[in-house]
CSV table of C-alpha atoms in Angstrom, one decimal:
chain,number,residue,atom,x,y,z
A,1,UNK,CA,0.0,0.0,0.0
A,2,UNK,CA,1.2,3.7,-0.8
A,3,UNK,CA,1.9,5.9,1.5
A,4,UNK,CA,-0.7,8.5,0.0
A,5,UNK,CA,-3.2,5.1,0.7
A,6,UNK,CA,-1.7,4.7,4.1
A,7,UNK,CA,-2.9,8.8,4.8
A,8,UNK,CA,-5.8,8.6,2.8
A,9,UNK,CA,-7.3,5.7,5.3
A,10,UNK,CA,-6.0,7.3,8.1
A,11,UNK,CA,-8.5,10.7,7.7
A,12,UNK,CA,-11.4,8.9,6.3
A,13,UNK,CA,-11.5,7.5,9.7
A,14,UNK,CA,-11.5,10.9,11.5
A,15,UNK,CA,-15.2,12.4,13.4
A,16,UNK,CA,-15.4,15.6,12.8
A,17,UNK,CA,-18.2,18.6,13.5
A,18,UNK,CA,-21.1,19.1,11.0
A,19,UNK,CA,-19.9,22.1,9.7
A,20,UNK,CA,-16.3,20.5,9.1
A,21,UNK,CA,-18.0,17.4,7.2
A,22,UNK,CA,-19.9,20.4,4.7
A,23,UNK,CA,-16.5,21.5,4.0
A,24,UNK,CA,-14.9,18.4,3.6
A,25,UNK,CA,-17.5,16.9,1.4
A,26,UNK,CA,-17.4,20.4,-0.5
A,27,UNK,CA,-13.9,19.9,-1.2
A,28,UNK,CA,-13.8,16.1,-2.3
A,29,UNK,CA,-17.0,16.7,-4.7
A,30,UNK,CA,-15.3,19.9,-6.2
A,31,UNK,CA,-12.0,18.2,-7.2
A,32,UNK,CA,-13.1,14.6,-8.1
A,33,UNK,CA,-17.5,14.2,-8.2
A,34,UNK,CA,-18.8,14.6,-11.5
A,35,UNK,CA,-22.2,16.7,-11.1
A,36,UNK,CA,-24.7,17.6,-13.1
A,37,UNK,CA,-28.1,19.1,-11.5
A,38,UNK,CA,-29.6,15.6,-11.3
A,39,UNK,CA,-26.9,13.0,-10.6
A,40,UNK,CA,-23.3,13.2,-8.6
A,41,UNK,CA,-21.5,10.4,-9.4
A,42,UNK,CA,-18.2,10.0,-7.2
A,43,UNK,CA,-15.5,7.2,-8.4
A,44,UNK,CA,-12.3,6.1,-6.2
A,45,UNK,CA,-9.9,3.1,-6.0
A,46,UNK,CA,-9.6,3.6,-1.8
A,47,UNK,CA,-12.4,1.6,0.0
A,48,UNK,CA,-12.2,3.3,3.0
A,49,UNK,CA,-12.8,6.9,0.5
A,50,UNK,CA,-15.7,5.5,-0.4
A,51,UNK,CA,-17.3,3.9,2.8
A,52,UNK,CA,-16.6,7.7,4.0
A,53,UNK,CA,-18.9,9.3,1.4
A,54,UNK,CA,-21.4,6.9,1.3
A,55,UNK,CA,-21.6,7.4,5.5
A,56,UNK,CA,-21.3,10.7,5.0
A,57,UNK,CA,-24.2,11.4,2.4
A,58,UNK,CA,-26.5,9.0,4.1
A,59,UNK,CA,-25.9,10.7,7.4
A,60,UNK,CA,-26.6,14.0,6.4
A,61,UNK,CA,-29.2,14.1,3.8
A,62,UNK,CA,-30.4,11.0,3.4
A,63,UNK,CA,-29.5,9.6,-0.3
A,64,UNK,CA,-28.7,6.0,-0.2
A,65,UNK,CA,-26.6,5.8,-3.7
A,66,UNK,CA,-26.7,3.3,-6.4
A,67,UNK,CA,-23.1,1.3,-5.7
A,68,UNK,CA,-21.1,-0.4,-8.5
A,69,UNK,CA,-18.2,-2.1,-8.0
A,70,UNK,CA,-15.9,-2.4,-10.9
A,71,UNK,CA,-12.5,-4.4,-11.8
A,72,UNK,CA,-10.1,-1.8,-13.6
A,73,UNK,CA,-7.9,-3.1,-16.2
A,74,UNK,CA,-4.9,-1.0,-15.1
A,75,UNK,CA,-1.5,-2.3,-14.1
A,76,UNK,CA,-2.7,-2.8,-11.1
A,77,UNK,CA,-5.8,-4.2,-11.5
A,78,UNK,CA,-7.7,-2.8,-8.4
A,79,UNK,CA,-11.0,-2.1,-8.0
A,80,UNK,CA,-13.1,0.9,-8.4
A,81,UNK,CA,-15.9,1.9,-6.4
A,82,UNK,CA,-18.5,4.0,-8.3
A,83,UNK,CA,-21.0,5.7,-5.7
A,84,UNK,CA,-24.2,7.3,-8.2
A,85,UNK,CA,-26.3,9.9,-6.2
A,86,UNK,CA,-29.7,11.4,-7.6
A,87,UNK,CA,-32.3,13.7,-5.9
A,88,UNK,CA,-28.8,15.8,-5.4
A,89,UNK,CA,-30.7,19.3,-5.6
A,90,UNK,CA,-30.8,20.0,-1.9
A,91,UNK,CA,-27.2,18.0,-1.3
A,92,UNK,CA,-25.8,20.6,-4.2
A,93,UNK,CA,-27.3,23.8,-3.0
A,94,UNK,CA,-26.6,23.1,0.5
A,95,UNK,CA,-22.7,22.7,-0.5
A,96,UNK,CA,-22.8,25.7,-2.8
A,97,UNK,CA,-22.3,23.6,-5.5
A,98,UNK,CA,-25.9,24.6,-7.5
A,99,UNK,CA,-27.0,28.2,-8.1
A,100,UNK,CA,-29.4,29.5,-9.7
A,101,UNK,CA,-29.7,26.0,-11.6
A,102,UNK,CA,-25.7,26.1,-12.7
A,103,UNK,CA,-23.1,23.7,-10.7
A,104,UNK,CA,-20.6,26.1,-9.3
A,105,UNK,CA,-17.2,24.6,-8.6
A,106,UNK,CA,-16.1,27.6,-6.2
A,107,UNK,CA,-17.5,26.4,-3.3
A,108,UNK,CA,-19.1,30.0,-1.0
A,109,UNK,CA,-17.2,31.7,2.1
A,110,UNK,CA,-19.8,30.3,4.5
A,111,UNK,CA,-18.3,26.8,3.2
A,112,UNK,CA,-15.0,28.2,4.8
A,113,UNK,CA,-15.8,30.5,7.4
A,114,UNK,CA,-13.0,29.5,10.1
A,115,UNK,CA,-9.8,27.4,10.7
A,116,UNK,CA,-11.2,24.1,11.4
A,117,UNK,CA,-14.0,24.0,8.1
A,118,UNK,CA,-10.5,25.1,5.9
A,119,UNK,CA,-8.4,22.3,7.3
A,120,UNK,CA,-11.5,20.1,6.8
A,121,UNK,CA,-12.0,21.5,2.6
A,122,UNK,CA,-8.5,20.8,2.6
A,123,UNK,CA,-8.9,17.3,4.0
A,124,UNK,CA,-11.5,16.9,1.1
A,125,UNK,CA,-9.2,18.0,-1.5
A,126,UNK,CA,-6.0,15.8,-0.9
A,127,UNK,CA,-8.4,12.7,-0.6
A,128,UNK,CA,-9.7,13.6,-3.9
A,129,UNK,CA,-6.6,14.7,-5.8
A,130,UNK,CA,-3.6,14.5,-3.5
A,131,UNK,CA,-0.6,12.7,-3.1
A,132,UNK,CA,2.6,12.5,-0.9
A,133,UNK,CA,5.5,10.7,-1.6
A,134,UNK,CA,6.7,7.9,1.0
A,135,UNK,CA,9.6,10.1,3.0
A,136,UNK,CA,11.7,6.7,2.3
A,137,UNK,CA,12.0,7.9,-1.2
A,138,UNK,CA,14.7,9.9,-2.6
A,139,UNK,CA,13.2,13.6,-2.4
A,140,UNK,CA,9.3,14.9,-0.5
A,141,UNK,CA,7.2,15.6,-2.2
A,142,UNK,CA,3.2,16.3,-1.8
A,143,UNK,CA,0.8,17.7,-4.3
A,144,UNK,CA,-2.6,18.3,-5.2
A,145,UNK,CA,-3.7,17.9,-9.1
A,146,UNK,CA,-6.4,19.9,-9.7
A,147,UNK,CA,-8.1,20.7,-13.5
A,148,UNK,CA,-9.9,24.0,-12.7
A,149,UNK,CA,-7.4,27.1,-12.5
A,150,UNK,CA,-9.6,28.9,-10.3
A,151,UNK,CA,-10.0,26.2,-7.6
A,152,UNK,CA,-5.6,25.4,-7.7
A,153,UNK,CA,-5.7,29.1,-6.9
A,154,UNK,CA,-7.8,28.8,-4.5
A,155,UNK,CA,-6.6,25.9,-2.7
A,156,UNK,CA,-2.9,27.3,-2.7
A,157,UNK,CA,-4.2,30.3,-0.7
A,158,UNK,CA,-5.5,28.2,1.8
A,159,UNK,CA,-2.4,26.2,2.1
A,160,UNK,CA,-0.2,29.4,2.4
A,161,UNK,CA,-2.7,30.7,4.8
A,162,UNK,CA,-0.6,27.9,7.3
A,163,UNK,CA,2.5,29.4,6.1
A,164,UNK,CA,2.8,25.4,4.1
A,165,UNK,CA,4.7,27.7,1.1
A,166,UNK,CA,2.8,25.7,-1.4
A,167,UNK,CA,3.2,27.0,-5.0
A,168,UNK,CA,1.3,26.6,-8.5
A,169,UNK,CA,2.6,25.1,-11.8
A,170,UNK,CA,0.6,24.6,-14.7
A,171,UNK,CA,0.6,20.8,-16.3
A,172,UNK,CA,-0.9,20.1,-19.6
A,173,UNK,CA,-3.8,18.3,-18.2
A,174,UNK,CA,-4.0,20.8,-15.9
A,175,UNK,CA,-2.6,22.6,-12.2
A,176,UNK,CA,-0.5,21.5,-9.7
A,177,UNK,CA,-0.5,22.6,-6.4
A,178,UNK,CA,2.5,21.3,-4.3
A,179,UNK,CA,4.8,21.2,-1.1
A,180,UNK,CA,8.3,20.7,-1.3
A,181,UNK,CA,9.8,21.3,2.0
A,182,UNK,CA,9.6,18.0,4.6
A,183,UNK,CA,8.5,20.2,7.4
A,184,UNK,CA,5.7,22.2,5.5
A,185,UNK,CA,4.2,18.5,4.7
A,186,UNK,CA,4.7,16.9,8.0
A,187,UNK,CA,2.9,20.5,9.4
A,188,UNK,CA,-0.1,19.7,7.0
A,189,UNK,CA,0.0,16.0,7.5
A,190,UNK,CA,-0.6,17.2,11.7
A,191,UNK,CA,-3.5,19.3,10.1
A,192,UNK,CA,-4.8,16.6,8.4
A,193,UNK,CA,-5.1,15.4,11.5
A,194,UNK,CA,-3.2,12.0,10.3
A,195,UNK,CA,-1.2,11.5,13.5
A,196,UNK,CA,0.2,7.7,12.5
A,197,UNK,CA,1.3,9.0,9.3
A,198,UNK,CA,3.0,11.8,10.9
A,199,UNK,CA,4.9,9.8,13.4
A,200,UNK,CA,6.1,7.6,10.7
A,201,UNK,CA,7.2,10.6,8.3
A,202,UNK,CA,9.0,12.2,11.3
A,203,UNK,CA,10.9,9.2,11.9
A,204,UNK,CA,12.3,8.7,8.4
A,205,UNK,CA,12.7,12.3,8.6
A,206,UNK,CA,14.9,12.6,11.3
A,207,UNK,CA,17.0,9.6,10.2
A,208,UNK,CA,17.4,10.8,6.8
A,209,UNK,CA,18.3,13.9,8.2
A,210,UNK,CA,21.4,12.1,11.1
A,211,UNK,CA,22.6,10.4,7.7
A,212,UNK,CA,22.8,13.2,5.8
A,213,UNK,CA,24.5,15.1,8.3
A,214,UNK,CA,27.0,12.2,9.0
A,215,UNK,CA,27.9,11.8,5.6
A,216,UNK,CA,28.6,16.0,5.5
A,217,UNK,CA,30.8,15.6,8.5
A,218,UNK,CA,32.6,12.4,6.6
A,219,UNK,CA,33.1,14.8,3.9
A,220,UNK,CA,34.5,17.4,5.6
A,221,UNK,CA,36.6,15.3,7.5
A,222,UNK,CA,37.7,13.5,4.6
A,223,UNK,CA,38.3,17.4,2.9
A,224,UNK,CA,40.5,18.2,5.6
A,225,UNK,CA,43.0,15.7,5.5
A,226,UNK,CA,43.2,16.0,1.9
A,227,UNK,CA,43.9,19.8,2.6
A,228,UNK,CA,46.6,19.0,5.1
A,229,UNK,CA,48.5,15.9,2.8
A,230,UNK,CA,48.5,19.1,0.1
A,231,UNK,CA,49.5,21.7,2.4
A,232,UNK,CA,52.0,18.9,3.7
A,233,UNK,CA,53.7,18.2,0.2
A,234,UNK,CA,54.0,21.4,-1.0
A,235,UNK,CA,55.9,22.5,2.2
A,236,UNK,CA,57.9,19.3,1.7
A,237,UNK,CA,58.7,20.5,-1.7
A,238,UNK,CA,59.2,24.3,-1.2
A,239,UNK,CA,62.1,22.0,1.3
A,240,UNK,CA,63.4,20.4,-1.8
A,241,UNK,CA,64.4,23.0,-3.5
A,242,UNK,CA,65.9,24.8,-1.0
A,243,UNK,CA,68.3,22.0,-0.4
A,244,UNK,CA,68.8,21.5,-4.3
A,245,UNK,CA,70.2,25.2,-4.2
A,246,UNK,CA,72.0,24.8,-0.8
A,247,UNK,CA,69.8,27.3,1.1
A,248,UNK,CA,69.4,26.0,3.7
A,249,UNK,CA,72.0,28.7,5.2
A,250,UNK,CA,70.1,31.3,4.5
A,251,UNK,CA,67.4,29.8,7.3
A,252,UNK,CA,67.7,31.1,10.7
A,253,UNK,CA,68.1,28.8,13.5
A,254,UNK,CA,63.9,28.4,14.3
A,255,UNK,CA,63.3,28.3,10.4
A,256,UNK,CA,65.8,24.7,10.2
A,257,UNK,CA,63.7,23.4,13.4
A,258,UNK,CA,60.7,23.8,11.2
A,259,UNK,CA,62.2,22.1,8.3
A,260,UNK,CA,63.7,19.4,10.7
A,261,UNK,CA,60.3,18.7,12.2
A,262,UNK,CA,58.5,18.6,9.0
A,263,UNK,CA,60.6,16.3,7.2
A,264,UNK,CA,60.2,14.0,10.3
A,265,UNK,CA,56.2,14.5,10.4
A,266,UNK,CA,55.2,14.9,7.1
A,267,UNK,CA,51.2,14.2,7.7
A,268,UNK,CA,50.9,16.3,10.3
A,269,UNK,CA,48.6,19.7,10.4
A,270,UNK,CA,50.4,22.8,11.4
A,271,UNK,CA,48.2,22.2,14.8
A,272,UNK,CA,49.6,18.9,15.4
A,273,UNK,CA,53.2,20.0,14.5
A,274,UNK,CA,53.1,22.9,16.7
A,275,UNK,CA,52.0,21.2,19.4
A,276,UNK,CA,54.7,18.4,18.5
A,277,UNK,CA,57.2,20.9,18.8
A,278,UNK,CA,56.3,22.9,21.5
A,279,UNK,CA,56.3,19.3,23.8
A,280,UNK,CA,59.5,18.2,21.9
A,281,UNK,CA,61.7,21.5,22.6
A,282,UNK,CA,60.0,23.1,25.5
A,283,UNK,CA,59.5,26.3,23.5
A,284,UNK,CA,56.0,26.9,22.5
A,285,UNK,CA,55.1,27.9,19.0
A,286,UNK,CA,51.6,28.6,18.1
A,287,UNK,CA,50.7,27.3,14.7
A,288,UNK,CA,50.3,31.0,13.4
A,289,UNK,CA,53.6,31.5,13.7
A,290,UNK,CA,54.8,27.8,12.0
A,291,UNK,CA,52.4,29.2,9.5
A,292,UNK,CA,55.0,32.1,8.9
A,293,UNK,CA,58.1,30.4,9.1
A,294,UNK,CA,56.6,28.3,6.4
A,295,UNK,CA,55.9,31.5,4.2
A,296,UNK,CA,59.4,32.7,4.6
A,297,UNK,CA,60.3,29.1,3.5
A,298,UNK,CA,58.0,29.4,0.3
A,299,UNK,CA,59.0,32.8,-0.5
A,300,UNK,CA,62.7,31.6,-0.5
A,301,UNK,CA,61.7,28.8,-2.9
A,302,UNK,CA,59.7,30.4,-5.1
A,303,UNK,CA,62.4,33.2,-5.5
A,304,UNK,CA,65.2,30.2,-5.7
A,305,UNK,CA,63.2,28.9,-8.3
A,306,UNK,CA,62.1,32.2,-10.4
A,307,UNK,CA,66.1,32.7,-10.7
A,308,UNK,CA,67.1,29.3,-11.7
């Protein structure tokens, strides 16, 4: 089962206020129902969907629908659920869906009047035409594919209304309305109200997140002692060429140390070394100042070398 199935179950389970069950069935019937002013015919793939609706419906105006349960002949093969409603006029208006004998797929401000009736036309739209990737997968992702312009507007604004930063882009067949960021879809998973699914997202989540960050610190680790070999060798070679020219004599006494001590550590930092030298000869040396006895040694070589 998908993960989108796994949510999907999860909020067709949830009780809810009457007002919140208006907006909720607003929202699914908008996005996926087709209606005309006789009939609303509602197809879906999820059983639990459609045990929801058909509760739903029954409870709260009374039409007992004409069921049909139908084989696809997908890949997958599942079934489909086809829930047929007529007598819908009172149903429609009552939604906002019928005016003035025209379906309207904008569904009226009393529909979604406060916070909970939005979160609940929400809940209606991504069990109709949403989807979230599993957070196993390699990127999150959720999204909401919506065919009327007006309505992805619509539902975008109520996203961003949570501060979800949901944005629009336009598909052939028509709008998508989507999250990108794993903490704006775990907050509007906890909206949902689809606490199981949010527990398990959190957890991949959080992994994902410790290896990620492990594999940054490898890197940088692994960054830095490349760094140091490299800083190493081309002291050890600025060395070289001194000695190649006999110029070593033109070293001070603490400059030779240097050279000793690198020659005889040659994969140490300039941390480690200073501290190597500091216990060695019981004269501390910070390792900004082996960093500039080290210049004066490169400036020497590059200068030996520039004349050669």
């Amino acid at each position: 089962m998908s993960f989108t199935s796994i949510v999907k179950n999860e909020i067709s389970k949830l009780e809810c206020e009457k007002s919140e069950y208006i907006a909720e069935l607003c929202g699914f019937l908008i996005n996926s129902a087709e209606i005309d002013k006789e009939c609303v015919k509602i197809i879906t793939e999820n059983a639990s969907v459609a045990r929801r609706y058909f509760s739903l419906i029954k409870n709260l105006y009374n039409i007992v629908p004409r069921i049909i349960v139908r084989r696809q002949y997908n890949f997958n093969r599942n079934q489909a659920y086809i829930l047929e409603y007529n007598n819908v006029k009172d149903l429609l208006e009552d939604l906002s869906l019928s005016k003035n004998n025209k379906i309207n797929k904008y569904p009226d401000e009393y529909i979604i009047s406060g916070d909970e009736e939005i979160k609940s036309y929400l809940r209606g739209c991504f069990i109709s035409s949403g989807s979230v990737n599993d957070p196993k997968t390699a990127r999150y992702h959720l999204e909401f594919l919506i065919k009327n312009e007006e309505q992805s507007i619509l539902i975008n604004k109520l996203l961003n209304q949570f501060d979800l930063k949901s944005k629009i882009l336009h598909r052939t067949k028509g709008y998508m309305v989507y999250i990108k960021e794993s903490e704006k879809i775990s907050d509007f998973l906890r909206m949902l109200k689809a606490y199981s699914a949010v527990l398990y997202f959190e957890d991949i989540r959080i992994y994902r997140d410790h290896v990620n960050m492990t594999n940054r610190l490898n890197n940088c680790e692994q960054a830095n002692v490349e760094k140091i070999i490299n800083t190493a060798n081309m002291q050890l070679e600025y060395i070289r060429i001194l000695e190649e020219n006999d110029a070593l004599t033109l070293l001070d006494e603490k400059d030779k140390l240097v050279i000793e001590y690198r020659k005889k550590y040659p994969e140490s930092s300039l941390l480690e070394l200073s501290q190597i030298i500091s216990i060695e000869t019981n004269h501390k040396i910070t390792k900004s100042g082996l960093n500039h006895r080290f210049r004066k040694i490169k400036d020497l070589a590059l200068k030996l070398s520039k004349d050669v």
